[in-house]
mmCIF file of C-alpha atoms and ligand atoms in Angstrom:
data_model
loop_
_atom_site.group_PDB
_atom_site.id
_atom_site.type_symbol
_atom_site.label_atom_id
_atom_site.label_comp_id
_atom_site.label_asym_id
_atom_site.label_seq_id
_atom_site.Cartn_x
_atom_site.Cartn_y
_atom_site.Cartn_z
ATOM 1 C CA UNK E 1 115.959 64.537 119.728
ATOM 2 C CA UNK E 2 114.103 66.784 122.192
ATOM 3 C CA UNK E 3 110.668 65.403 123.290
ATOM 4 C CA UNK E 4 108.446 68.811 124.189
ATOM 5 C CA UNK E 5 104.852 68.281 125.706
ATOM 6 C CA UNK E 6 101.681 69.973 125.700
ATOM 7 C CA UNK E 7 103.078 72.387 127.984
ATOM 8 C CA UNK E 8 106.246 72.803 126.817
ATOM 9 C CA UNK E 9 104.508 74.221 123.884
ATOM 10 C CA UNK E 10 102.425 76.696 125.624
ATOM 11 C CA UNK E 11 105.058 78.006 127.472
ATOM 12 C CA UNK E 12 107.569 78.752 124.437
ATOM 13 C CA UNK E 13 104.930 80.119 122.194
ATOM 14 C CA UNK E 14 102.918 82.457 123.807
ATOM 15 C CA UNK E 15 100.682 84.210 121.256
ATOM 16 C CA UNK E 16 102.382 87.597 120.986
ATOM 17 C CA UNK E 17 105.362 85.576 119.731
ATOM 18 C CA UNK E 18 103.567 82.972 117.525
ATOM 19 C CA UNK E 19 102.379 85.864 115.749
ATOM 20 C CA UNK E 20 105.616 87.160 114.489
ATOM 21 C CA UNK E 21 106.768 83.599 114.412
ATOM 22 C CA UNK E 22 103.093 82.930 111.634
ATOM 23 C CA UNK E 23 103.835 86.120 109.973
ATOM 24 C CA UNK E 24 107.980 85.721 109.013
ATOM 25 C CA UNK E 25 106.391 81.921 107.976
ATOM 26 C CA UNK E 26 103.496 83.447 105.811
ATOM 27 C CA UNK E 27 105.186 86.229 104.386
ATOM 28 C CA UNK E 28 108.029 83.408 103.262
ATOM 29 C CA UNK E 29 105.630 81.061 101.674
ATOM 30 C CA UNK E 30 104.306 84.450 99.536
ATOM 31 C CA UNK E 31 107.622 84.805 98.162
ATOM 32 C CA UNK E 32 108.427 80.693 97.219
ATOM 33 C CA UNK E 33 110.782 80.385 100.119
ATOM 34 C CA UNK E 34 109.385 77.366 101.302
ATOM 35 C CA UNK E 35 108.454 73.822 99.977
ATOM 36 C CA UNK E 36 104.588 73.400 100.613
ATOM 37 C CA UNK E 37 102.916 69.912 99.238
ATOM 38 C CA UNK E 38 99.167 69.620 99.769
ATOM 39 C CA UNK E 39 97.928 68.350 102.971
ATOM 40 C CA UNK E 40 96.842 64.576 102.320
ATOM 41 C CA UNK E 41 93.725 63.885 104.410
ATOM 42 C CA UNK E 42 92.776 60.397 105.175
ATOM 43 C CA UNK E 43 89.684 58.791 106.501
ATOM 44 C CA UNK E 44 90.529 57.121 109.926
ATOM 45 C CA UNK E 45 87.152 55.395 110.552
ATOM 46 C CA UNK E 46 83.525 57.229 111.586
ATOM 47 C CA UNK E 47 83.863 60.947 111.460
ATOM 48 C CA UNK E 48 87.347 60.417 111.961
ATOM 49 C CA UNK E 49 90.258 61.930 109.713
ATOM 50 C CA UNK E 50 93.726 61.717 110.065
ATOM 51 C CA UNK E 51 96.035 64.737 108.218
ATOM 52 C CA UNK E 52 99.738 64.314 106.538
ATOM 53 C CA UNK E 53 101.307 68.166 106.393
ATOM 54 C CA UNK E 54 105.020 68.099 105.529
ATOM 55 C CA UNK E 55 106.947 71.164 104.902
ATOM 56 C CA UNK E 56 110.746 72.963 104.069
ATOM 57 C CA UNK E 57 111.561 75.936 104.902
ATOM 58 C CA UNK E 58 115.180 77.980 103.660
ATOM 59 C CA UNK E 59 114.965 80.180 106.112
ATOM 60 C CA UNK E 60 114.659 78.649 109.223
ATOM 61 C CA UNK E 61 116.632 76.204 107.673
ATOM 62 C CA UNK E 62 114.364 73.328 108.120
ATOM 63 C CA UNK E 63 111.644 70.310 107.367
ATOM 64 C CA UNK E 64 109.378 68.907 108.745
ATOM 65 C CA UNK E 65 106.157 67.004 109.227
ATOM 66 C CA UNK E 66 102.629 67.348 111.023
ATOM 67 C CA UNK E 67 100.696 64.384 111.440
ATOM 68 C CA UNK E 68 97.396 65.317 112.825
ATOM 69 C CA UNK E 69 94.046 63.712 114.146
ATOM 70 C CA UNK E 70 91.026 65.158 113.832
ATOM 71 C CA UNK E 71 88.572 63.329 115.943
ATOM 72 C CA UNK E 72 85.272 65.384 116.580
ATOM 73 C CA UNK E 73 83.558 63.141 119.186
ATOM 74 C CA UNK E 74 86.774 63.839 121.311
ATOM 75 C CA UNK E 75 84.995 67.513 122.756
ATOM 76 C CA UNK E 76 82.575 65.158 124.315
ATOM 77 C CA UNK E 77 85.180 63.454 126.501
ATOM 78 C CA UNK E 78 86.781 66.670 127.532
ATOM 79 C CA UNK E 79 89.943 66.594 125.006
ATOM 80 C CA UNK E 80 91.325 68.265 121.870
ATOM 81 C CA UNK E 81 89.509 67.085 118.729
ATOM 82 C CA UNK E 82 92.848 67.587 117.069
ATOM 83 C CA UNK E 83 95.345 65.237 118.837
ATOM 84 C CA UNK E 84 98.484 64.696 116.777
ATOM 85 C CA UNK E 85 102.523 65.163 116.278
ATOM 86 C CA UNK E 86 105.225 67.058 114.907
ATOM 87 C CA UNK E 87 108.469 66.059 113.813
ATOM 88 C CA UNK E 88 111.411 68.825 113.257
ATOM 89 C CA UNK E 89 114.743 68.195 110.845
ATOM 90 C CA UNK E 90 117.700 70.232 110.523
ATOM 91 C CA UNK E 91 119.081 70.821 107.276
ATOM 92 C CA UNK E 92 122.594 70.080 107.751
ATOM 93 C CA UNK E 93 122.692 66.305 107.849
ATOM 94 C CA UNK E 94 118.300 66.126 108.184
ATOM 95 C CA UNK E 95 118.521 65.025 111.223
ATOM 96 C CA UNK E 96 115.121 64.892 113.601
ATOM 97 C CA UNK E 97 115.932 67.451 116.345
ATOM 98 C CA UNK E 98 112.435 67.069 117.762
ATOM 99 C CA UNK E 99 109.315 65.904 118.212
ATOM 100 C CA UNK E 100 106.606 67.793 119.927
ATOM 101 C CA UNK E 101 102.816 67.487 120.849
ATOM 102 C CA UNK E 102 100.883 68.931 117.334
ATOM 103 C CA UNK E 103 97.118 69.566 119.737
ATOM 104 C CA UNK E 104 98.502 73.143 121.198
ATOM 105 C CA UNK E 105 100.978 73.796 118.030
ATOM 106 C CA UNK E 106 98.075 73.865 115.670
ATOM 107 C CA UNK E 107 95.580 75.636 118.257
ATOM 108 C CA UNK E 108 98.528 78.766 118.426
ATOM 109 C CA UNK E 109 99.289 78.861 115.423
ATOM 110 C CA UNK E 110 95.817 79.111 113.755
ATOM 111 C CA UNK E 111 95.166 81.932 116.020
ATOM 112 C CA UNK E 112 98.246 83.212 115.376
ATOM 113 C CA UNK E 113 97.455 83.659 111.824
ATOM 114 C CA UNK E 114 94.202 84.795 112.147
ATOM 115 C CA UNK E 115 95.986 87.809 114.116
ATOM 116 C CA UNK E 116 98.195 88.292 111.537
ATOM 117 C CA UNK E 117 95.438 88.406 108.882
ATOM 118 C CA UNK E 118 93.157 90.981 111.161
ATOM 119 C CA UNK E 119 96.618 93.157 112.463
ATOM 120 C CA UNK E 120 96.785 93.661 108.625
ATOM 121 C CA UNK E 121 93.160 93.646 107.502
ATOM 122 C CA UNK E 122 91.042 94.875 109.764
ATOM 123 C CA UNK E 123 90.012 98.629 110.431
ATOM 124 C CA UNK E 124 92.855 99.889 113.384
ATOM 125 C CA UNK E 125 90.156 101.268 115.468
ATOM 126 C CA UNK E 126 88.021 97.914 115.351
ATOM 127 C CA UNK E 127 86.857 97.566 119.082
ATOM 128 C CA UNK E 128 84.126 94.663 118.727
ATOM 129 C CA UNK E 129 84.065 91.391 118.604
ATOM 130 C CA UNK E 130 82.239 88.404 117.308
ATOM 131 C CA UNK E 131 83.110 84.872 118.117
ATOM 132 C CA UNK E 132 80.905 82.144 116.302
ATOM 133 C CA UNK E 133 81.683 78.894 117.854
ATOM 134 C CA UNK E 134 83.395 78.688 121.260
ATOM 135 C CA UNK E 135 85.386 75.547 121.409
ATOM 136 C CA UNK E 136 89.610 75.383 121.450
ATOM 137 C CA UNK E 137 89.919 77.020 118.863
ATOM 138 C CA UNK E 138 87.788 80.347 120.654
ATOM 139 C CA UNK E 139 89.630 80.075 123.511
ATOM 140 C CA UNK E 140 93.192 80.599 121.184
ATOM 141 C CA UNK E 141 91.760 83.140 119.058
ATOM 142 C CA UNK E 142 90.560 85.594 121.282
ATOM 143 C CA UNK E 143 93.487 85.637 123.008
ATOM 144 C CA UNK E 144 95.434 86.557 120.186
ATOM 145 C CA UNK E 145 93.070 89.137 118.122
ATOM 146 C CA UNK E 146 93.423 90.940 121.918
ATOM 147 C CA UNK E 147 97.398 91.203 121.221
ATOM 148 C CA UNK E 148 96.670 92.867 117.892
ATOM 149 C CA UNK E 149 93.492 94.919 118.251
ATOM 150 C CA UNK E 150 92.492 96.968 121.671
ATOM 151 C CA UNK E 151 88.755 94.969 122.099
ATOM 152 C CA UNK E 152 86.301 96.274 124.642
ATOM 153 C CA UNK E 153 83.583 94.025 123.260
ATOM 154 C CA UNK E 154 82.660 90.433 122.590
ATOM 155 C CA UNK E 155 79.760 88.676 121.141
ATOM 156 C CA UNK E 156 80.001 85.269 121.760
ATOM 157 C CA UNK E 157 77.777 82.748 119.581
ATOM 158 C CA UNK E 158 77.785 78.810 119.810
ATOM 159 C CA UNK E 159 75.740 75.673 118.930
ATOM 160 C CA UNK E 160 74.344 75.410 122.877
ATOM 161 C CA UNK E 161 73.766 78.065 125.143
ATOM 162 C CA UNK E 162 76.255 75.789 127.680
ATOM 163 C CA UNK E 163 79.056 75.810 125.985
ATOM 164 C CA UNK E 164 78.777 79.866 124.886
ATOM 165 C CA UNK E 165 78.365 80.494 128.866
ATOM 166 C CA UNK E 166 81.479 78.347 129.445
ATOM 167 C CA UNK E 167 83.292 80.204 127.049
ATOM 168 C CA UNK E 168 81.620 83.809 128.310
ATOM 169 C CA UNK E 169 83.410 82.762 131.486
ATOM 170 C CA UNK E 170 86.388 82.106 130.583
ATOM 171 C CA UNK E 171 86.703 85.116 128.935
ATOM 172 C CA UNK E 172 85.564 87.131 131.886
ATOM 173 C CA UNK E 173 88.320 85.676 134.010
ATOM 174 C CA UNK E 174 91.139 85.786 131.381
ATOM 175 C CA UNK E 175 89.901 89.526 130.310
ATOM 176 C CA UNK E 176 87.853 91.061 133.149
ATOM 177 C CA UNK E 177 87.508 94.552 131.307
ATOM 178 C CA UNK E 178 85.597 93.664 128.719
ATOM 179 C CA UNK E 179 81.918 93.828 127.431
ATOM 180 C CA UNK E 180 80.359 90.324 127.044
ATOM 181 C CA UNK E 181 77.278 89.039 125.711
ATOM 182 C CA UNK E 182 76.665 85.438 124.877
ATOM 183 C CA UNK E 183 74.161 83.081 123.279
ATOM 184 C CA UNK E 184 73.156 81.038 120.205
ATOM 185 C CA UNK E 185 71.946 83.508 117.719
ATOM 186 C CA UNK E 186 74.621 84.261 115.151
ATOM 187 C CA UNK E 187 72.905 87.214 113.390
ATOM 188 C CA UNK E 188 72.452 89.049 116.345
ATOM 189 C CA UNK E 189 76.342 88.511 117.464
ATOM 190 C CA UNK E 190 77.283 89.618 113.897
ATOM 191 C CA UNK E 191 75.359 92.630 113.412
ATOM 192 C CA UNK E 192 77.456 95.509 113.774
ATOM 193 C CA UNK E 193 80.451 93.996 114.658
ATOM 194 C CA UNK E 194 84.190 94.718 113.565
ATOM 195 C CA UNK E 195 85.788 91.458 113.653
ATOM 196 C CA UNK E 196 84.167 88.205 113.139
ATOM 197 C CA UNK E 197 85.884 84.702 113.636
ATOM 198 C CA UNK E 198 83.624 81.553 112.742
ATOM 199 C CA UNK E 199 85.359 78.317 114.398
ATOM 200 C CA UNK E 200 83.106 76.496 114.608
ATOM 201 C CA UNK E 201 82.885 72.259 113.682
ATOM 202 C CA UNK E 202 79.770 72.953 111.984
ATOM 203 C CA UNK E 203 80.298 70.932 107.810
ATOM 204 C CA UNK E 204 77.245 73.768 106.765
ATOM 205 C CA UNK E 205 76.855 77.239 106.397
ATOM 206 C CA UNK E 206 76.426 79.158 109.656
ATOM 207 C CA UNK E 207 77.317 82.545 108.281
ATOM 208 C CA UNK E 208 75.144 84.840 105.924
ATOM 209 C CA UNK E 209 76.675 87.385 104.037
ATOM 210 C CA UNK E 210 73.753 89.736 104.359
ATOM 211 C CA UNK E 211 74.016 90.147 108.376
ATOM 212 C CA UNK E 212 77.617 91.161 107.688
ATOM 213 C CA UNK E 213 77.869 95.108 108.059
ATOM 214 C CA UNK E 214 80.286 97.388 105.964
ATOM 215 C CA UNK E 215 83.968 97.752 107.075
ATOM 216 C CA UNK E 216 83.903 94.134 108.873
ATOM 217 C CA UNK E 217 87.054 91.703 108.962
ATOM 218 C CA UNK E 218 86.376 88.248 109.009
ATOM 219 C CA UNK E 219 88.334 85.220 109.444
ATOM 220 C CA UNK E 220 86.748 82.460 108.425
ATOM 221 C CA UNK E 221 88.754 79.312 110.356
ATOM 222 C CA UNK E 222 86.527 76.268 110.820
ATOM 223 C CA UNK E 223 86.013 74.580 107.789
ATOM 224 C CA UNK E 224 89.370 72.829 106.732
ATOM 225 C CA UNK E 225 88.386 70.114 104.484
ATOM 226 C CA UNK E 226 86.291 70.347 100.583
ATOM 227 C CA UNK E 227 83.231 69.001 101.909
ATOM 228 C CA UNK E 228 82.921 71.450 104.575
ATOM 229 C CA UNK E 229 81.787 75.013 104.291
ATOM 230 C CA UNK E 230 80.852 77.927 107.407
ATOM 231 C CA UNK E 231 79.525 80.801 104.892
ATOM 232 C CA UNK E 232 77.289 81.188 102.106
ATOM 233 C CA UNK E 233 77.922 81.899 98.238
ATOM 234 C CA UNK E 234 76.567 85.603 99.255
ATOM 235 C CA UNK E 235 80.009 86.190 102.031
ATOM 236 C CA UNK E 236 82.354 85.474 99.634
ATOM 237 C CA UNK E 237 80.560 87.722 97.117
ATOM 238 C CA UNK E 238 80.520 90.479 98.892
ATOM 239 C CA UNK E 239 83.805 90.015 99.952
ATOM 240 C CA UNK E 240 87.231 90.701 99.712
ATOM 241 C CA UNK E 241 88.948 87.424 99.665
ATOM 242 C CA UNK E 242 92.567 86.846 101.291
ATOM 243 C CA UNK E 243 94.032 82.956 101.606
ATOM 244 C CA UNK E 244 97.090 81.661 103.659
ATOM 245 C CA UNK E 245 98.403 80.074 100.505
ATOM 246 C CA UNK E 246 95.953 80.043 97.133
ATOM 247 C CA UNK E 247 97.225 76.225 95.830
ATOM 248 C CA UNK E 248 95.731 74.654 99.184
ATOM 249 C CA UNK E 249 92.487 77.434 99.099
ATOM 250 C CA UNK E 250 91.560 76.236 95.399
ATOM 251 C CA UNK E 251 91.410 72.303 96.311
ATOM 252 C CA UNK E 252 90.470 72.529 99.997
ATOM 253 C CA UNK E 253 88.551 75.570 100.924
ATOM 254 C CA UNK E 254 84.549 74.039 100.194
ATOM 255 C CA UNK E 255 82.883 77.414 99.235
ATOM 256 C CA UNK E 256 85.704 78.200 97.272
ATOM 257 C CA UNK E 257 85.793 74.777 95.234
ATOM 258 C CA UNK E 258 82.376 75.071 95.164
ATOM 259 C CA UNK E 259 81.807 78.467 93.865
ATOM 260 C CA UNK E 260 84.456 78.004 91.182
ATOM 261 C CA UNK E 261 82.963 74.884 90.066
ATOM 262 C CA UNK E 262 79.688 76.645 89.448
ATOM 263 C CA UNK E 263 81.103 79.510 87.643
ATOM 264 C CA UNK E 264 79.705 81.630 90.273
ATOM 265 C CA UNK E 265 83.456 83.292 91.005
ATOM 266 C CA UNK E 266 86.635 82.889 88.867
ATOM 267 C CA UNK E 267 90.039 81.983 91.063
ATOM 268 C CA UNK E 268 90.851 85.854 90.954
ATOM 269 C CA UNK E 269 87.819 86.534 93.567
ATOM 270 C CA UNK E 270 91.218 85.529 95.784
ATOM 271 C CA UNK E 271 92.524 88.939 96.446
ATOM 272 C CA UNK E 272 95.854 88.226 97.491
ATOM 273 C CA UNK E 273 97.520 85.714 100.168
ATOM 274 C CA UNK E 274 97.922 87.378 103.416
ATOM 275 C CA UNK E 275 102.099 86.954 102.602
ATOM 276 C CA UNK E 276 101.736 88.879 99.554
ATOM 277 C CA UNK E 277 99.898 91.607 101.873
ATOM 278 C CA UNK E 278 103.123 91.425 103.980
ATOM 279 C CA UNK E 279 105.376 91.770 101.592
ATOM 280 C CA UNK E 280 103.765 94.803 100.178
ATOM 281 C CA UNK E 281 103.735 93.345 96.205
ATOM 282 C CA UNK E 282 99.339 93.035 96.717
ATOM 283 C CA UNK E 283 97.182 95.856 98.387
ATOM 284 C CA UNK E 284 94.936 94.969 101.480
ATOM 285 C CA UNK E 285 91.802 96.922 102.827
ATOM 286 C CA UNK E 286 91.406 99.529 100.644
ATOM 287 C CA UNK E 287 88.134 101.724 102.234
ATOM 288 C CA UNK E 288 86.761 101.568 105.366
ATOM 289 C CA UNK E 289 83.596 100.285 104.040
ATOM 290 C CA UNK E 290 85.219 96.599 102.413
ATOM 291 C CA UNK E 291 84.488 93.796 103.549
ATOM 292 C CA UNK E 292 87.701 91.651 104.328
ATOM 293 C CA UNK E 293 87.747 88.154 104.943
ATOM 294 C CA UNK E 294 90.473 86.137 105.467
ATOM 295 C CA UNK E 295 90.166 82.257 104.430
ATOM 296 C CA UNK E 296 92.021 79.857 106.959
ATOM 297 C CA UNK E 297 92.966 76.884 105.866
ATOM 298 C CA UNK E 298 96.265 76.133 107.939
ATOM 299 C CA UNK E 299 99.742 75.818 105.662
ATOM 300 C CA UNK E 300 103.003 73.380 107.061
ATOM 301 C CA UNK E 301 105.070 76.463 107.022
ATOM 302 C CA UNK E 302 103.172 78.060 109.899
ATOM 303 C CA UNK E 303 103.350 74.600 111.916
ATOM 304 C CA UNK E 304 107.046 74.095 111.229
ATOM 305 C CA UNK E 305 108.216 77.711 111.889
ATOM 306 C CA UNK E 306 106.799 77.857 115.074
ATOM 307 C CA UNK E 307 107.987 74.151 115.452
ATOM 308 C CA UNK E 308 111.635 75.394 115.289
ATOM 309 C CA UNK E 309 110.944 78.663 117.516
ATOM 310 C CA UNK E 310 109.903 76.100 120.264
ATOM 311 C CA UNK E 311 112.800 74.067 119.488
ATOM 312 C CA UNK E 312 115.612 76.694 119.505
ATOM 313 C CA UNK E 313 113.810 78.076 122.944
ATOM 314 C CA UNK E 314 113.797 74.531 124.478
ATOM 315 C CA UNK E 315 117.439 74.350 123.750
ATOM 316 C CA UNK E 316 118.035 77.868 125.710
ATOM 317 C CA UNK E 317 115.354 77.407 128.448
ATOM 318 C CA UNK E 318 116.681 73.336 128.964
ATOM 319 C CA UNK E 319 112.590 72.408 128.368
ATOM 320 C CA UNK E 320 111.399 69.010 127.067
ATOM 321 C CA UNK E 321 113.299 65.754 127.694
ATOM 322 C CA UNK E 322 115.801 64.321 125.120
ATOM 323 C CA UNK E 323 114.818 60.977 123.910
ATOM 324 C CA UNK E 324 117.720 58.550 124.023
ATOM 325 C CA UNK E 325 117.769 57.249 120.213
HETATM 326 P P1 LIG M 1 85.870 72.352 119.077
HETATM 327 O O1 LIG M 1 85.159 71.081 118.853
HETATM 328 O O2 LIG M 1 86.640 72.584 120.328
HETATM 329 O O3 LIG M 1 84.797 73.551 118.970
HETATM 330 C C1 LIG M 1 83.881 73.633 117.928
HETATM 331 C C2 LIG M 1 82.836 74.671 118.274
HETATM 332 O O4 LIG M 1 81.967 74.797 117.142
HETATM 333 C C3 LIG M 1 81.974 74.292 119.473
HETATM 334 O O5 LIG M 1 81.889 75.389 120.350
HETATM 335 C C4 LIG M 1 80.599 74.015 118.836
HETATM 336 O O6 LIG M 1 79.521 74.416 119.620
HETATM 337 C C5 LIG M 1 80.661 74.960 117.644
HETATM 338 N N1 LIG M 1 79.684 74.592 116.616
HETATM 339 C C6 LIG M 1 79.546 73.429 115.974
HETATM 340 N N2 LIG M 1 78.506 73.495 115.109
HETATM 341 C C7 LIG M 1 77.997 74.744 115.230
HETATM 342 C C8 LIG M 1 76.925 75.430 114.609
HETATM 343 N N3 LIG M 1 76.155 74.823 113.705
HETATM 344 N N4 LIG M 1 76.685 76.713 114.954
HETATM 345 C C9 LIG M 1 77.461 77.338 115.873
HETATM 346 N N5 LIG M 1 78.501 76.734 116.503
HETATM 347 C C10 LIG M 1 78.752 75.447 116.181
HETATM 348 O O7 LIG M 1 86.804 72.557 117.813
HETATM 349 P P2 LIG M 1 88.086 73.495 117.657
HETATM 350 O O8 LIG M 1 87.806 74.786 118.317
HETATM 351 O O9 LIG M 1 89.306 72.757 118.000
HETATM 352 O O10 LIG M 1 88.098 73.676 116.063
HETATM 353 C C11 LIG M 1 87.071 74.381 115.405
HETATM 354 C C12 LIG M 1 87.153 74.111 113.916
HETATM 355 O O11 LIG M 1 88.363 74.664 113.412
HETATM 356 C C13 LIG M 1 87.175 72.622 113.552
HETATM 357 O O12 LIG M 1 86.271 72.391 112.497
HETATM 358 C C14 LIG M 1 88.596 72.389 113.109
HETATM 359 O O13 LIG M 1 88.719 71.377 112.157
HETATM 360 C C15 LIG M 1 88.974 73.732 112.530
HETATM 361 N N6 LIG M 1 90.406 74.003 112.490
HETATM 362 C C16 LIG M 1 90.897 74.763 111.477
HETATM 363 C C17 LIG M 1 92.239 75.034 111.382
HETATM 364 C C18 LIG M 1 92.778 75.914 110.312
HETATM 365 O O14 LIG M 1 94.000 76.010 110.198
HETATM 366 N N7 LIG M 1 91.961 76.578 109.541
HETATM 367 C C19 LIG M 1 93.194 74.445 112.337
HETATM 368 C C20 LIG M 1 92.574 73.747 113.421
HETATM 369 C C21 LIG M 1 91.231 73.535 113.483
HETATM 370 P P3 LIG M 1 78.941 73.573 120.866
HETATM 371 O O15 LIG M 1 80.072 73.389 121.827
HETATM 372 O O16 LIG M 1 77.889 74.459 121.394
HETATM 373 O O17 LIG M 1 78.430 72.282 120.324
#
């Protein structure tokens, strides 16, 4: 079994390739290639949760399993609030090939998705744009909307002023070329804008649909358990509505579940899944006024493709240590 760290990880999956890695894995679970139980989330103690995500893919030929915390006082102390591990099996004998740090896997890959969603979403010529919360995952995603769409702008908007400077900084040094304004007001980062990620921590609302102009793509990533929501009933109203995979958006996604539950949308409000997009058998942006949103939620296929990309590269590059079972 190869052992691969935290920057192991990084190193085999730099965005531009998790992206086609997310996309094969998406497209796949569109067409039933893949075996995709709901996520089990368990309370840990506190604030804490701890998630269960196993998978199977054909094609890879794989299975596998994330086991992820999500601690949210961890920020505080300078770590990942998402600590956690992966464990890869062939499907030969189902043997476990590897094991690898699950903090960086699920930062890329969320990202990586997102991309995918707002490569085939989003208006081509979308130049600005707005990122609400400005933690981990920030940092991920605006690296990877950059591979997909040619930005010259971005709005940053956090909880505290601090950490949207931090995060206006690092994006200066990482991306000297571009535009950058940063604060706390959400509206004002929103208005006008052509892409709009929310990933934030935030359990309520931080999004209105009415500061939301025409023609805007949104990927709404922060919110990953029922009780949690970042937009309001009027987003996903005005919206057209695009899901990773509907099973897990229809008993996990909170406005969702809410919404349906209050007869307020019925499940086909969900557009398509951004697989069904890819494989060309459901339409995506239609005008260039939509709205688009794309609802996050995070799928085991995404986690266990790029799982086996970093495996097969370890085995190439010699990467990771092998643990002597
Ligand atoms: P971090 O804790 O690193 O960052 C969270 C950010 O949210 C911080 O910048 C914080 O601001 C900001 N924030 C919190 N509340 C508000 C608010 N009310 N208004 C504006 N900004 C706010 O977390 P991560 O980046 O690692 O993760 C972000 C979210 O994404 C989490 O909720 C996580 O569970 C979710 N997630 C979703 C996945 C998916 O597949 N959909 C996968 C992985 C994570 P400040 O620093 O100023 O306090």
């Amino acid at each position: 079994m190869i052992v691969l760290s935290h920057q192991d990880i990084i190193e085999l999956l730099p965005p531009r390739t998790a992206i086609d890695v997310v996309a094969d894995a998406m497209a796949a679970t569109s067409r039933g290639d893949v075996e995709l139980p709901l996520r089990s989330i368990m309370d840990a103690g506190g604030p804490n949760k701890m998630g269960i995500m196993p998978g199977m893919m054909r094609t890879p030929p794989c299975h596998g399993i994330k086991l992820v915390s999500l601690f949210p006082g961890n920020v505080a102390a300078g770590l990942s609030s998402h600590q956690g591990a992966m464990v890869l099996f062939e499907s030969v004998n189902g043997t476990a090939v590897a094991m690898m740090d699950g903090g960086p896997l699920t930062a890329l890959r969320t990202a990586a998705a997102s991309a995918v969603a707002t490569r085939s979403l989003s208006r081509p010529d979308s130049t600005v744009l707005a990122m609400i919360g400005a933690g981990e995952q920030a940092r991920n995603h605006l690296h990877a909307i950059c591979v997909v769409r040619n930005i010259s702008e971005l709005r940053i908007a956090s909880r505290t002023e601090a950490s949207a400077s931090a995060f206006a900084e690092y994006a200066r040094r990482h991306y000297p070329h571009l535009t950058i304004d940063f604060g706390t007001d959400i509206k004002n980062a929103v208005a006008g804008a052509d892409i709009v990620c929310t990933v934030t921590s935030s359990p309520v609302p931080i999004l209105k649909g009415e500061w939301i102009s025409p023609g805007t793509h949104l990927n709404i990533v922060g919110a990953s358990i029922p009780s949690r929501r970042e937009i309001d009933d009027e987003m996903v109203l005005r919206s057209s509505v695009f899901v990773d995979f509907r099973r897990s958006t229809f008993a996990q996604a909170g406005e969702i579940v809410d919404m349906i539950e209050a007869k307020r949308i019925g499940e086909q409000h969900i557009r398509a899944e951004i697989g069904e997009v890819l494989n060309g058998t459901r339409t995506g942006r239609t005008d260039n006024s939509q709205v688009t949103l794309y609802r996050s939620l995070g799928i085991a296929s995404q986690d266990i493709a790029c799982a086996y990309h970093c495996w097969e590269q370890a085995k190439v590059t010699g990467r990771g240590v092998n643990a002597p079972l």
